[in-house]
Every structure is written in structure tokens, then in C-alpha cells.
Coordinates of C-alpha atoms and ligand atoms in Angstrom, one line a residue:
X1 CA 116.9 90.1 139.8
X2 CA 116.4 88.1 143.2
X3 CA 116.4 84.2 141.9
X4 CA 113.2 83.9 144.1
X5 CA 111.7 86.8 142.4
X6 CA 112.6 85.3 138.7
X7 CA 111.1 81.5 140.0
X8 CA 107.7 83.7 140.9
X9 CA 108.0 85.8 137.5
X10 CA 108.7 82.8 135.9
X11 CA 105.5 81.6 137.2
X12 CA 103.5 84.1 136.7
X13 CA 104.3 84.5 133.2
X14 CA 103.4 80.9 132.6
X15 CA 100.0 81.4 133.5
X16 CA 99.9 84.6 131.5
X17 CA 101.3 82.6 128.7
X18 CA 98.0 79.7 129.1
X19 CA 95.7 82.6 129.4
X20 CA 97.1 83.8 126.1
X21 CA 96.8 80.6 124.4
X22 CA 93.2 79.9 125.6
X23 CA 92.5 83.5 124.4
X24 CA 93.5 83.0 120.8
X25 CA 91.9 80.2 120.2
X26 CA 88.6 81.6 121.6
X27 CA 89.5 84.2 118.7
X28 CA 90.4 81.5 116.2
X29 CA 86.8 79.9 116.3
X30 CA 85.5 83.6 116.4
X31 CA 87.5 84.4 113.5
X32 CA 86.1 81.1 111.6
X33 CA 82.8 81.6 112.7
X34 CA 82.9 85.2 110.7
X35 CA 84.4 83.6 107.5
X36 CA 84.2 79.7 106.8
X37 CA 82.0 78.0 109.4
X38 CA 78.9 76.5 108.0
X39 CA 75.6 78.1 109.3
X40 CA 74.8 74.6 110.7
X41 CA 77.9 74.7 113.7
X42 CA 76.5 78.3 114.9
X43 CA 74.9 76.1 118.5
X44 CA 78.0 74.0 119.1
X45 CA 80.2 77.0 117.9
X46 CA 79.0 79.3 121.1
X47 CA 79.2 76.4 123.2
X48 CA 82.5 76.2 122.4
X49 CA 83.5 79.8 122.6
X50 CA 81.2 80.4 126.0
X51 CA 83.5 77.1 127.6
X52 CA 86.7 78.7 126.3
X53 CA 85.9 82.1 128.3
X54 CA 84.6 80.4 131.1
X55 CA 88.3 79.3 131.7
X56 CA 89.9 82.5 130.8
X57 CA 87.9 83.7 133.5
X58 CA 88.5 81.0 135.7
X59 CA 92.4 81.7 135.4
X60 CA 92.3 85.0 135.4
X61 CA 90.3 85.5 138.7
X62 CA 91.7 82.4 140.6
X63 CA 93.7 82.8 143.9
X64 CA 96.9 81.2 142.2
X65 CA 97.2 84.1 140.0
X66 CA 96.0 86.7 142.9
X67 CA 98.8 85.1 144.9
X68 CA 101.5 85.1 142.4
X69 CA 100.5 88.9 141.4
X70 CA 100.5 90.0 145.3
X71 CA 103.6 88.0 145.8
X72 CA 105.8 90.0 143.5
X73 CA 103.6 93.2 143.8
X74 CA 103.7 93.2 147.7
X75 CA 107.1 92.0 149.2
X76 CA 108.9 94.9 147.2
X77 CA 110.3 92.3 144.9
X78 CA 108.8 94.4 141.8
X79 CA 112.3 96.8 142.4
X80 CA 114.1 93.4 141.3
X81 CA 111.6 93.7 138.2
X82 CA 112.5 95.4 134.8
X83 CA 110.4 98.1 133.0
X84 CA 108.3 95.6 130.7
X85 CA 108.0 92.8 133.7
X86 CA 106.6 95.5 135.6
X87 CA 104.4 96.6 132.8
X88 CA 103.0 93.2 132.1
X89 CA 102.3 92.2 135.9
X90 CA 100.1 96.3 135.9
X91 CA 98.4 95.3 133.1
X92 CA 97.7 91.7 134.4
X93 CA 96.7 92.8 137.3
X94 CA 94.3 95.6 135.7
X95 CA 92.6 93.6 133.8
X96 CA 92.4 90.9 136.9
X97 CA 90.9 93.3 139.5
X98 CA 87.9 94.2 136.8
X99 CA 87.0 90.4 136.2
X100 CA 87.4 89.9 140.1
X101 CA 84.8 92.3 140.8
X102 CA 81.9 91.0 139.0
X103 CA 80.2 88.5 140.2
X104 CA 79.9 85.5 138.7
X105 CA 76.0 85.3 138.7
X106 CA 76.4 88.8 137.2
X107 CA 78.2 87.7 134.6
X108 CA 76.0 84.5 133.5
X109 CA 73.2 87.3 133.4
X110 CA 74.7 89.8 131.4
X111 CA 76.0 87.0 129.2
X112 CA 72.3 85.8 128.8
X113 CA 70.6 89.6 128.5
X114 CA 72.9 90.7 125.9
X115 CA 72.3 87.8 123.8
X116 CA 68.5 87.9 123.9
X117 CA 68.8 91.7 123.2
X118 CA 71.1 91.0 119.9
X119 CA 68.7 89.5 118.6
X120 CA 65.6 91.8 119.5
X121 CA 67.8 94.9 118.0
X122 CA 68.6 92.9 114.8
X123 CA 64.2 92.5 114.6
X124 CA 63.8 96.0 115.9
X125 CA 65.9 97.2 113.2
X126 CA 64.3 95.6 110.5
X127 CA 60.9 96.2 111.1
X128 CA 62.2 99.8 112.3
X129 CA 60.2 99.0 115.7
X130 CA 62.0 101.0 118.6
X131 CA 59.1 98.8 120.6
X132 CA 60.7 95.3 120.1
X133 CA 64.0 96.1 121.8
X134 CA 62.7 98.4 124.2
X135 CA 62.4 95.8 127.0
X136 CA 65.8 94.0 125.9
X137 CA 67.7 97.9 126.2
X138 CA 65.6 98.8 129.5
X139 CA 67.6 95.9 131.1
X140 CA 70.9 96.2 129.7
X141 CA 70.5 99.7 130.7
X142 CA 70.1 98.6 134.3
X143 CA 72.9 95.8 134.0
X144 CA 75.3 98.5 132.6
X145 CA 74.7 100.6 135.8
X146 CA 75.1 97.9 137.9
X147 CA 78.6 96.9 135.8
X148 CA 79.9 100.2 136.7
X149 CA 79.0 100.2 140.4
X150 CA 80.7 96.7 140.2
X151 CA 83.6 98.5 139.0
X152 CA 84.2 101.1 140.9
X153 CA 84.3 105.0 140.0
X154 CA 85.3 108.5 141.6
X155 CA 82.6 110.8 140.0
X156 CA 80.6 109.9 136.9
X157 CA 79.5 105.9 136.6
X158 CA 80.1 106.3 133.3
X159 CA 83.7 107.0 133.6
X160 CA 84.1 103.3 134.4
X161 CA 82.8 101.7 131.6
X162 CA 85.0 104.4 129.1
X163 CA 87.7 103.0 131.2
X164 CA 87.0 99.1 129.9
X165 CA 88.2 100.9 126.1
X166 CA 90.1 103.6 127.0
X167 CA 92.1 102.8 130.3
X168 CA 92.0 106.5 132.3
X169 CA 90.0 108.1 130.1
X170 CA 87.4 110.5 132.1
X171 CA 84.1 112.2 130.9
X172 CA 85.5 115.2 132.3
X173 CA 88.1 115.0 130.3
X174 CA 86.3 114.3 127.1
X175 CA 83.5 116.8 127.4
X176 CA 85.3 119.8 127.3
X177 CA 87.2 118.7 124.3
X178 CA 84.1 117.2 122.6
X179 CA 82.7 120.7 123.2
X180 CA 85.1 122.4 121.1
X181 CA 85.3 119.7 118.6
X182 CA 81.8 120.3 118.1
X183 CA 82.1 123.9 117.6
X184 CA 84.9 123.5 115.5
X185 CA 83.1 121.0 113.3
X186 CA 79.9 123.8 112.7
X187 CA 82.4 126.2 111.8
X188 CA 84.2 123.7 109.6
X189 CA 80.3 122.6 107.8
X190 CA 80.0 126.4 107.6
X191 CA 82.7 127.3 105.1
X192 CA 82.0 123.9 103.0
X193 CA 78.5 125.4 102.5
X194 CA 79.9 129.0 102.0
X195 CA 82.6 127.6 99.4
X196 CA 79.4 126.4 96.9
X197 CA 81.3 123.8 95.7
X198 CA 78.9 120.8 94.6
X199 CA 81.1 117.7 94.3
X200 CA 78.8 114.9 93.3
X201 CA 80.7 111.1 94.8
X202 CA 78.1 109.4 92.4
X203 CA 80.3 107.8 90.5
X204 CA 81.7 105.6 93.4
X205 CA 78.1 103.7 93.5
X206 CA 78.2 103.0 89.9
X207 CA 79.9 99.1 89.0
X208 CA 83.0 97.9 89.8
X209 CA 84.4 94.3 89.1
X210 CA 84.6 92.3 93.0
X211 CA 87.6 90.3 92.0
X212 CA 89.2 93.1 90.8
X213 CA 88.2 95.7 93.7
X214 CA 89.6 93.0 95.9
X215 CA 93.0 92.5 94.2
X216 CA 93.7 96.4 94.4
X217 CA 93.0 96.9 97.5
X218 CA 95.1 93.6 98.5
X219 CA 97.8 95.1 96.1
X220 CA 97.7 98.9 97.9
X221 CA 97.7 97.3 101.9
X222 CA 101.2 95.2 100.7
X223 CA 102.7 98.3 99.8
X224 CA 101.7 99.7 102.6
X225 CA 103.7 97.6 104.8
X226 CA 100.8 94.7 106.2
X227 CA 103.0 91.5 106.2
X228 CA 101.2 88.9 104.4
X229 CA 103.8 86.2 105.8
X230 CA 102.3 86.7 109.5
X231 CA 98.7 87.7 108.1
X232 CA 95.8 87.2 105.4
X233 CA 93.0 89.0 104.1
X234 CA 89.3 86.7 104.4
X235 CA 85.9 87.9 103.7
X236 CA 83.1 88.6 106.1
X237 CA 80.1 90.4 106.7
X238 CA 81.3 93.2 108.9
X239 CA 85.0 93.8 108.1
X240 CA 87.5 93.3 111.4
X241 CA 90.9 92.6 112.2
X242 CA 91.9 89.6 114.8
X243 CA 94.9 88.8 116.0
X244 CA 96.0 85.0 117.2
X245 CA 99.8 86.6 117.9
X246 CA 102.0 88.9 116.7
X247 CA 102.5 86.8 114.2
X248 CA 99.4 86.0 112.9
X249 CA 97.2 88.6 112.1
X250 CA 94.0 88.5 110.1
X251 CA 92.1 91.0 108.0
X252 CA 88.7 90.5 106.8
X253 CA 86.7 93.1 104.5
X254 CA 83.6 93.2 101.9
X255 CA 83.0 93.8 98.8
X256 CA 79.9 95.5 97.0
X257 CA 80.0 95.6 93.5
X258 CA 77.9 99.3 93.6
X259 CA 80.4 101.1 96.6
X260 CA 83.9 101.4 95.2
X261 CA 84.6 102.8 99.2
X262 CA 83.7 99.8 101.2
X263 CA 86.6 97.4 100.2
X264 CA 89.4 99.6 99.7
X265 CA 88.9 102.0 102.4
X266 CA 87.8 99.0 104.7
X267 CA 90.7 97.1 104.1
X268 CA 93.2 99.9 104.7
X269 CA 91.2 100.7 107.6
X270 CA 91.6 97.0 108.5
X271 CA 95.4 97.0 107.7
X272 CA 96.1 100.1 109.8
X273 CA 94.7 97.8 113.4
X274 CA 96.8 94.8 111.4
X275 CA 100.0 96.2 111.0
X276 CA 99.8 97.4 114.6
X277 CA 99.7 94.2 116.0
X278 CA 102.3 93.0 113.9
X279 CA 104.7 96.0 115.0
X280 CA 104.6 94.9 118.7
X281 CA 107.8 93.5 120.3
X282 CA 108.1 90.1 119.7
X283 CA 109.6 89.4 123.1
X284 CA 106.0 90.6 124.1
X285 CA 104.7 87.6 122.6
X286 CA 101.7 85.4 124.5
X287 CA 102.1 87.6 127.6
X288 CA 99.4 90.6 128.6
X289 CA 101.5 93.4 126.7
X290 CA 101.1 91.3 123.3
X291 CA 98.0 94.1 122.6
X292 CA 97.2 97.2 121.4
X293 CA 96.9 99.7 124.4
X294 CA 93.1 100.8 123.7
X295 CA 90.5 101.1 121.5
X296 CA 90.8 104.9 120.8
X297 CA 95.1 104.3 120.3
X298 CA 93.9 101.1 117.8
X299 CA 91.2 103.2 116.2
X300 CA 94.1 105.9 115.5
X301 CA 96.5 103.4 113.9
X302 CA 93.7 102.5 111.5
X303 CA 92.2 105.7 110.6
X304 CA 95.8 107.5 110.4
X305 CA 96.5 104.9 107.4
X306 CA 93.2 105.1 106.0
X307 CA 92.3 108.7 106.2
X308 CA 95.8 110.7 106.6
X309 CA 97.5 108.7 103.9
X310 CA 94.8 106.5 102.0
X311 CA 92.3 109.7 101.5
X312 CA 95.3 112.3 100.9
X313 CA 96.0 114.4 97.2
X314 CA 99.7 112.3 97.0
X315 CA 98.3 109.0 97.9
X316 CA 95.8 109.2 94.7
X317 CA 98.5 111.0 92.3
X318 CA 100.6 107.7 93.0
X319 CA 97.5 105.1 93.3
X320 CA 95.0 106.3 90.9
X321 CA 97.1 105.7 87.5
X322 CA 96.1 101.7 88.5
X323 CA 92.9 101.8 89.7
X324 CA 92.3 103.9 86.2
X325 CA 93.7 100.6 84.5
X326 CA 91.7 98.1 86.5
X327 CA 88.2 100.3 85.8
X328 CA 88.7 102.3 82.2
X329 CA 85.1 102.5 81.7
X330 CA 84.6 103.9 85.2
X331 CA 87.2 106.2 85.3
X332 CA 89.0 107.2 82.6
X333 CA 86.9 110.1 82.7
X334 CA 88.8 111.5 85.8
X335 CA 91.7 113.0 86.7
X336 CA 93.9 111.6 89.9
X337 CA 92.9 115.4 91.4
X338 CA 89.0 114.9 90.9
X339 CA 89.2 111.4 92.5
X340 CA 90.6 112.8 95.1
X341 CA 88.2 115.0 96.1
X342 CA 85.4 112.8 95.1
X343 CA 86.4 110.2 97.8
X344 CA 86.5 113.0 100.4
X345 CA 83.0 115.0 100.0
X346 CA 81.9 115.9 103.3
X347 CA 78.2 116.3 103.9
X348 CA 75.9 115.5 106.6
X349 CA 74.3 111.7 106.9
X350 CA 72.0 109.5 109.1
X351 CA 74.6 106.3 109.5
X352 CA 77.5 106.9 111.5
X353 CA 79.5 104.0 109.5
X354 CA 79.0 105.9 106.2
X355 CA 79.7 109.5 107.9
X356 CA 82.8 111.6 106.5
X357 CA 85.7 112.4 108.6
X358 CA 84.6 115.3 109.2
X359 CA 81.2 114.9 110.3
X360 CA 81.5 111.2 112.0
X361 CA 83.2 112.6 114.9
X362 CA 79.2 114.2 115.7
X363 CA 77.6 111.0 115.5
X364 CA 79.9 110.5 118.4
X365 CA 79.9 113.1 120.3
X366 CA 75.6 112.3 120.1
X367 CA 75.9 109.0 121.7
X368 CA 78.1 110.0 124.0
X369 CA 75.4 112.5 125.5
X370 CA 72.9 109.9 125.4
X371 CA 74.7 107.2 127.6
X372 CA 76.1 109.7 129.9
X373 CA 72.5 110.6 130.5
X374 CA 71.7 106.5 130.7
X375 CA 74.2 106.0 132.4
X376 CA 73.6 108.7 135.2
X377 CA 69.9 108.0 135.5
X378 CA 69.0 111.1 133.4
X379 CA 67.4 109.9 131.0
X380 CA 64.8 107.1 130.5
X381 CA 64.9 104.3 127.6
X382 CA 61.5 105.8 126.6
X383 CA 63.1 108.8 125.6
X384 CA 65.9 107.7 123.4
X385 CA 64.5 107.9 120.2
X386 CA 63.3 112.0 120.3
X387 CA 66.4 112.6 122.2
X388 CA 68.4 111.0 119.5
X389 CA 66.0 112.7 116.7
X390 CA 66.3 116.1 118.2
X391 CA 70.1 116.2 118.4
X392 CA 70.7 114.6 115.2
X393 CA 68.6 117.6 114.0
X394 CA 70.5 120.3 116.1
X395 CA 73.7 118.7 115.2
X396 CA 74.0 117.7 111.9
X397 CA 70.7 119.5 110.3
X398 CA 68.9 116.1 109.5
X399 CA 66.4 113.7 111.4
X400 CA 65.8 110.1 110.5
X401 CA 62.9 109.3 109.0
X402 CA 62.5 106.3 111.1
X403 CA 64.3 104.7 114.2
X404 CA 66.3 102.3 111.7
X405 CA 68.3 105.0 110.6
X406 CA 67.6 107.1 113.8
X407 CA 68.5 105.1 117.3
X408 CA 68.4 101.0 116.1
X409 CA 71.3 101.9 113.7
X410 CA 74.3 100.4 115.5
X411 CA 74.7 97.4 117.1
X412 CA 76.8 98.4 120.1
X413 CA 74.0 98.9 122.8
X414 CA 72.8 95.4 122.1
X415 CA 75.7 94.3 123.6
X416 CA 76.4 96.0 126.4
X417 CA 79.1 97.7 124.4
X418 CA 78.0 101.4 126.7
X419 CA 81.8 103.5 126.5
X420 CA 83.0 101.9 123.4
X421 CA 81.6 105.1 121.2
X422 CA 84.1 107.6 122.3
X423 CA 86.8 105.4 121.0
X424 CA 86.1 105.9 117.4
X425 CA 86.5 110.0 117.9
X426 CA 89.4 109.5 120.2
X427 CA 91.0 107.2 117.3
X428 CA 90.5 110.4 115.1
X429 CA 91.9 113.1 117.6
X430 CA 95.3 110.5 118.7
X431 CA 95.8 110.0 114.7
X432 CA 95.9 113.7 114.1
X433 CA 97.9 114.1 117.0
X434 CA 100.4 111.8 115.7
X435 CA 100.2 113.1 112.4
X436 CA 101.6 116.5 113.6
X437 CA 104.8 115.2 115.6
X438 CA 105.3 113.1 112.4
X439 CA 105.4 115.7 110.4
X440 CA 108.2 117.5 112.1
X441 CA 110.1 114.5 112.2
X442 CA 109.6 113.2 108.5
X443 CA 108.8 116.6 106.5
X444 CA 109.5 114.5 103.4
X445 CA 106.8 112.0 103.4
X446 CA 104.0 114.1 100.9
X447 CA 106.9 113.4 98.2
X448 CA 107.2 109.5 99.8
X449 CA 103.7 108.7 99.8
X450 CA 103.5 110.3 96.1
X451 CA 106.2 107.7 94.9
X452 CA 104.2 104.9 97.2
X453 CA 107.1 104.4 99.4
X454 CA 105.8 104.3 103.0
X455 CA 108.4 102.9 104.9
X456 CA 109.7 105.7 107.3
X457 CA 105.7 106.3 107.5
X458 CA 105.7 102.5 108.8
X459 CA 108.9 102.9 110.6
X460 CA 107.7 105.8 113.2
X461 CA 104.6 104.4 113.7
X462 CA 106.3 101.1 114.8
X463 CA 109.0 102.8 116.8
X464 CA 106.7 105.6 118.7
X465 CA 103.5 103.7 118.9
X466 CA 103.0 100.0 117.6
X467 CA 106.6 98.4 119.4
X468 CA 105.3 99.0 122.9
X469 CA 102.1 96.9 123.2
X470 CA 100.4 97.4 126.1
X471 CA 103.2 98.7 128.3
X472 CA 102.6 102.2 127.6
X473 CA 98.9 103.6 128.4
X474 CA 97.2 106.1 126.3
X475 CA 98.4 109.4 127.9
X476 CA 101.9 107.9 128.3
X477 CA 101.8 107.6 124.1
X478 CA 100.1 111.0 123.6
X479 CA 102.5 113.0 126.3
X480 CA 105.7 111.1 124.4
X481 CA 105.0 111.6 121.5
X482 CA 102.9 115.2 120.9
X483 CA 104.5 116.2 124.5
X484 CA 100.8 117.3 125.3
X485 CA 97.7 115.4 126.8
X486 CA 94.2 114.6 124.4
X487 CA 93.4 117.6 122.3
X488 CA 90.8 118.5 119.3
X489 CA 93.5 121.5 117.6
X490 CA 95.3 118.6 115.4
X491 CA 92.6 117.3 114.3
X492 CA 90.8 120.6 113.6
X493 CA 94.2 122.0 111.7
X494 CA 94.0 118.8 109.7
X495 CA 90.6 118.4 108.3
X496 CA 90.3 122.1 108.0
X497 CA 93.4 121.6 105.2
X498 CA 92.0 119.0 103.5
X499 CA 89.1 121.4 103.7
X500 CA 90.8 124.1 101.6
X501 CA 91.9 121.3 99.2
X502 CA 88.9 119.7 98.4
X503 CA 86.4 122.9 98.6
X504 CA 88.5 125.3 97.9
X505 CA 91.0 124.0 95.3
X506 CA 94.1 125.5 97.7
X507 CA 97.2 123.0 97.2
Ligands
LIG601 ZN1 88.7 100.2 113.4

């Protein structure tokens, strides 16, 4: 490349490279604050975080950067560029243009309304009082349409805060295929209830040792391939996964002494998003490809390891011999088989956190309906709470007793988080995706995962999804590798096996 063109790369990738740093140690004191930090520092501890931001902002929407991005965007010198330059200066300037649009007045007030209304919804939640955050939501709801004509869109407002998660996804996109994945899940709930099979998962809430839940589950995410040298496992209230670098990944998860579930699962869940960072190019290190490329394509990495392989018949034949040992009283009772369907009973519930595979993808598809309407000035706050009651009804056959496990459940519209739900159910439609073109390509690995070698498992995720950071969108990934765009059929071919397995006894 042209030496003037390197000198300006050079540049640019310095900044890119401060940006980076001042972004991981925003997540370092968010990580802390999550784990070790003493109640006491929460005050100085936001202060801290909100000055850090301020200057990511700062240096993301100042002129020097605008100039160094035009420069090599604008005089042609890109052709002098190669394919991950050019992919890091796209996504730089992607994620430049949205922080350049906004305001910064806008920003201070959507800063300020979210946090007010976090703490409203956690009030409104306990007291199960839609009334207390009613005011707080009226306004984000406002703010949230405002964000998106800040943004920009073609035909749906909506469409542009999906596009803050999942770059270039469109609700005209998703709604068709939510459609059938809807359909397909009845028809799926149908032959569950028409098999009469009553497993009973009761046994799971029963007693189970912390330290020891903990150690197995720490035990089962090694073998799996997360690399404790460049990562560690902390505990938190709400388990997450933070990266500070491709090297340095960390996993946080729970424990409850009465849900054998929420560690393990969590924590594979939690190593799936780990393990992804980790498998990025190192030479993408500290610059804007040094990322996973969505939400949905993160959400896919975890769920394929905690759901295709941590929830399958072969993972259990090879794992359950030592969770026997660490629980005899518990267990001993019950064969690898049993367990195996136990941890994979499918019925209908109120929280989407604690939903199946099968029927989580519903609690979605709700919420997507509602803040389309939101979003598109169809419906009003007031309404939330029946419209939320009377699909939960239509869809899954249940209605909350109360707005706490009915429309204050989650925490997401508290902070502005409108789009983010569609990620989880694209996460589970990419996974199964993947899962099919990996099974052409490694028909072995039922026989792997059953001797709990998960290598070449490891190995084609890092080559065909995890290696390329950022510098491959979504639809890139999906066309490459299932040589088709976002679909429901994997997932619906996948879950209806699993189906036949668990309900039907079919191996
Ligand atoms: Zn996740």
C-alpha cells in the first residue's frame, strides 16, 4: 500500500487502539462492580464509568477521527487497503456515524431517563405495580422513537434500533420467519401433549452441594475448550461474560443450592460467548474487529454449546457418570438416559429466562410484537400489560397472575434496551443453522462428544465463525457457512429430534 495511505492507517488505527483501551477498562470497573466492589463505591464507581464513556464518545465522534476515516475512505486510497483494514475502518466508521447522530443533549437525557426508570422497574416489580414505572416507560418509549429517528431508517423505526444488535437485520425480514417459527412451535407443543409423556424435572430443585456444583461445571467448560490461561470464572448476581481482550475473558455465573440448572447450564452458556471471544484473530487485537459480530451471532455461539451439545443424549452418557459421583444421594437413582430428558422437559412458563428451548423462542417473538407496535405509535404504554396478558394466553396457553410475572419481568425496557429481544431467538435460529452445515462436515462428533472430546467441535466453530471478529456481518456468516440467508427450518428439524427423543423415546 501507498506509504501515505499506511502513515494515515497507521493513524487511524492508533486511535482505534485508545478507544479500545478506554473501552476495556470501562468494562474492567463494570466487571468489578458485578463481582468484588464493596456496596459502599457504587456513587464514585458510576462516576467513574459515566467519565470513561464520556471520552469514548468524545473520540469516537471527534473530527480527527471523521477526518482520518474520510481520508482513507474518500481519496480511493481504501484500494491500497487489505480485506481486514478495510473491514475494521467499515466497522469504525459504522459504529461512528450512529454516535455522530445523536445529539449530545440527547444523550445526557437518555443517560438520565434510563437510570431513573431502572430503578422504578426494579420497585414496580416488587410490589408487582405496573403503575410505578408507567411514567418512567412512557418516556423511554418517547426517547426510543426519537433514538430511531436520530438514526435514520427506510420503512419501519423499529428496524433501526434491531440494527444497534443485529447490524442489517429488518422487521421484514424477521416477521415472516417469526410467523412460521410460531406455527412450527404449536405444532411442535402439539405432539408433546399428544405423546402423554409426563416427565417430572423435580428432582433438579431438590439440594445440591454449591462448592461442588461449581467445581463440575468449572470441570465440564475446561473440557470444553474455554482457556482458563486467558480467562476466569467469578460469581455474580446475573451471570455474563466480559471481555477486556482476546486474551482476557471473564465468565461469571450463580449458584442456587435448590436449581441444579442455573450453574451448569449458565456457565456453559457463559463459556459458549467466552470461547468466542477468545477464538478471534489475535492480529485483530485492540482494534474495532476485536468483537463478536452481533448479538444474535454471540447468542448462537452460547446456546450452540449449551443447548446442541450441553443438553444432547451423548453429552450426558459421557458427563453424567461424574455428576452421579459428586451427588449419590441425588442421583444414583437415575440413569444417564433419564437425566437426559429430565434436563430437557418442555412445557409452557411465565419467565422467559426459565422458558425451554422450545418454547423461549415465543416469549420472543411476544415482545417483539409489542415494541413494533411501541415503536410505530400503535400501541400506547397503557395497554401493555392486557396486550402482554392476552398474547401470553394465545401463545403459550397461560396468563400471569400478576404484572411481575406478566410485563415487569425483564429488565431490558428499563434501559432503553428496545431491539435487543430478537437477538436471543436469532441466537437460536444461527446455532441451528450452524449445527446443520456442521454436521455434514464432522458426521462423527455424536461419537466425540460421547467420549468428551470436543475439539473439531471447537475447531469449526473457530475457523467458520469465532476467527473473524467483526469483519464478517451476520448474513456474510450465515450465507458462508449454511449457503442460505436467516431461516426457522434448522431450528425446527432440530428441536423436533430432540422432540422424538425425549417424548417419544426414538434414538
Ligand atoms: Zn447469552
Amino acid at each position: 500500500m501507498g506509504s501515505t495511505t499506511n502513515q494515515t492507517f497507521d493513524e487511524f488505527l492508533s486511535t482505534t487502539r485508545t478507544i479500545s483501551d478506554l473501552t476495556a477498562a470501562s468494562s474492567v470497573l463494570g466487571w468489578d462492580q458485578e463481582t468484588y466492589m464493596p456496596d459502599g463505591a457504587a456513587e464514585e464507581r458510576a462516576e467513574q464509568i459515566a467519565t470513561l464513556n464520556a471520552l469514548i464518545h468524545q473520540m469516537m465522534t471527534s473530527d480527527k477521527a471523521g477526518k482520518l476515516v474520510e481520508e482513507l475512505v474518500s481519496n480511493g486510497s481504501a484500494a491500497d487497503l487489505s480485506e481486514w483494514q478495510i473491514a475494521a475502518l467499515r466497522e469504525f466508521s459504522r459504529e461512528r456515524e450512529q454516535a455522530v447522530k445523536l445529539p449530545d443533549e440527547f444523550v445526557r437525557e437518555m443517560s438520565k431517563v434510563t437510570s431513573l426508570a431502572q430503578q422504578s422497574w426494579k420497585k414496580a416489580r416488587s410490589k408487582s405495580d405496573f403503575s410505578i414505572f408507567r411514567d418512567n416507560l412512557a418516556k423511554i418509549i418517547d426517547i426510543k422513537r426519537r433514538h430511531a429517528q436520530y438514526l435514520g431508517y427506510k420503512e419501519n423505526p423499529y428496524d433501526a434500533l434491531i440494527d444497534l444488535y443485529e447490524p442489517g437485520m429488518k422487521v421484514e425480514q424477521l416477521r415472516p420467519v417469526f410467523e412460521r417459527l410460531q406455527e412450527g412451535t404449536a405444532r411442535l407443543l402439539d405432539k408433546i401433549d399428544q405423546s402423554g409423556a409426563d416427565i417430572s424435572d423435580a428432582v433438579l430443585f431438590t439440594d445440591f452441594d454449591p462448592s461442588a456444583q461449581l467445581s463440575f461445571a468449572r470441570e465440564v467448560i475446561k473440557k470444553l475448550g474455554f482457556n482458563f490461561t486467558d480467562g476466569r470464572v467469578d460469581l455474580s448476581t446475573h451471570p455474563f461474560c466480559a471481555s477486556f481482550g482476546i486474551r482476557d475473558v471473564r465468565l461469571t455465573t450463580r449458584v442456587y443450592r435448590d436449581d441444579l440448572r442455573s450453574c451448569l447450564f449458565g456457565l456453559i452458556h457463559e463459556a459458549g460467548h467466552g470461547m468466542y471471544e477468545q477464538g478471534i484473530d489475535k492480529a485483530y487485537s485492540r482494534t474495532p474487529l476485536a468483537d463478536g459480530t452481533s448479538m444474535g451471532i454471540h447468542e448462537s455461539q452460547s446456546l450452540f454449546w449449551e443447548n446442541m451439545v450441553g443438553r444432547s443424549l451423548e453429552f450426558w452418557k459421557w458427563a453424567y457418570p461424574s455428576l452421579q459421583s459428586q451427588f449419590p444421594e441425588r442421583l444414583s437413582d437415575i440413569s444417564a438416559d433419564s437425566f437426559f430428558r429430565i434436563v430437557n422437559v418442555m412445557k409452557s412458563s411465565m419467565i422467559r429466562v426459565e422458558a425451554d428451548e422450545l418454547t423461549y423462542n415465543l416469549h420472543i417473538i411476544l415482545r417483539f410484537e409489542i415494541e413494533d407496535d411501541l415503536i410505530n405509535g400503535r400501541m400506547n404504554v397503557d395497554d401493555i400489560p392486557e396486550a402482554w396478558n392476552t398474547k401470553m394466553e394465545e401463545y403459550l396457553g397461560i396468563t400471569p397472575a400478576n404484572d411481575a410475572e406478566g410485563c415487569l419481568q425483564d429488565v431490558h425496557w428499563s434501559f432503553g434496551g428496545h431491539g435487543y429481544f430478537p437477538s436471543y431467538s436469532l441466537g437460536k435460529l444461527y446455532a441451528a443453522m450452524f449445527y446443520q452445515a456442521m454436521l455434514k462436515d464432522l458426521p462423527e462428533h455424536h461419537k466425540q462428544i460421547e467420549r468428551g472430546e470436543f475439539g473439531d467441535l471447537l475447531s469449526w466453530l473457530r475457523e467458520k465463525v469465532h476467527r473473524w471478529g467483526k469483519a464478517k456481518s451476520p448474513a456474510e456468516l450465515t450465507n458462508e457457512i449454511c449457503g442460505e440467508p436467516l431461516s426457522e427450518g434448522a431450528f425446527l428439524t432440530y428441536i423436533e429430534k430432540k422432540i422424538n427423543q425425549v417424548y417419544y423415546n426414538q434414538t
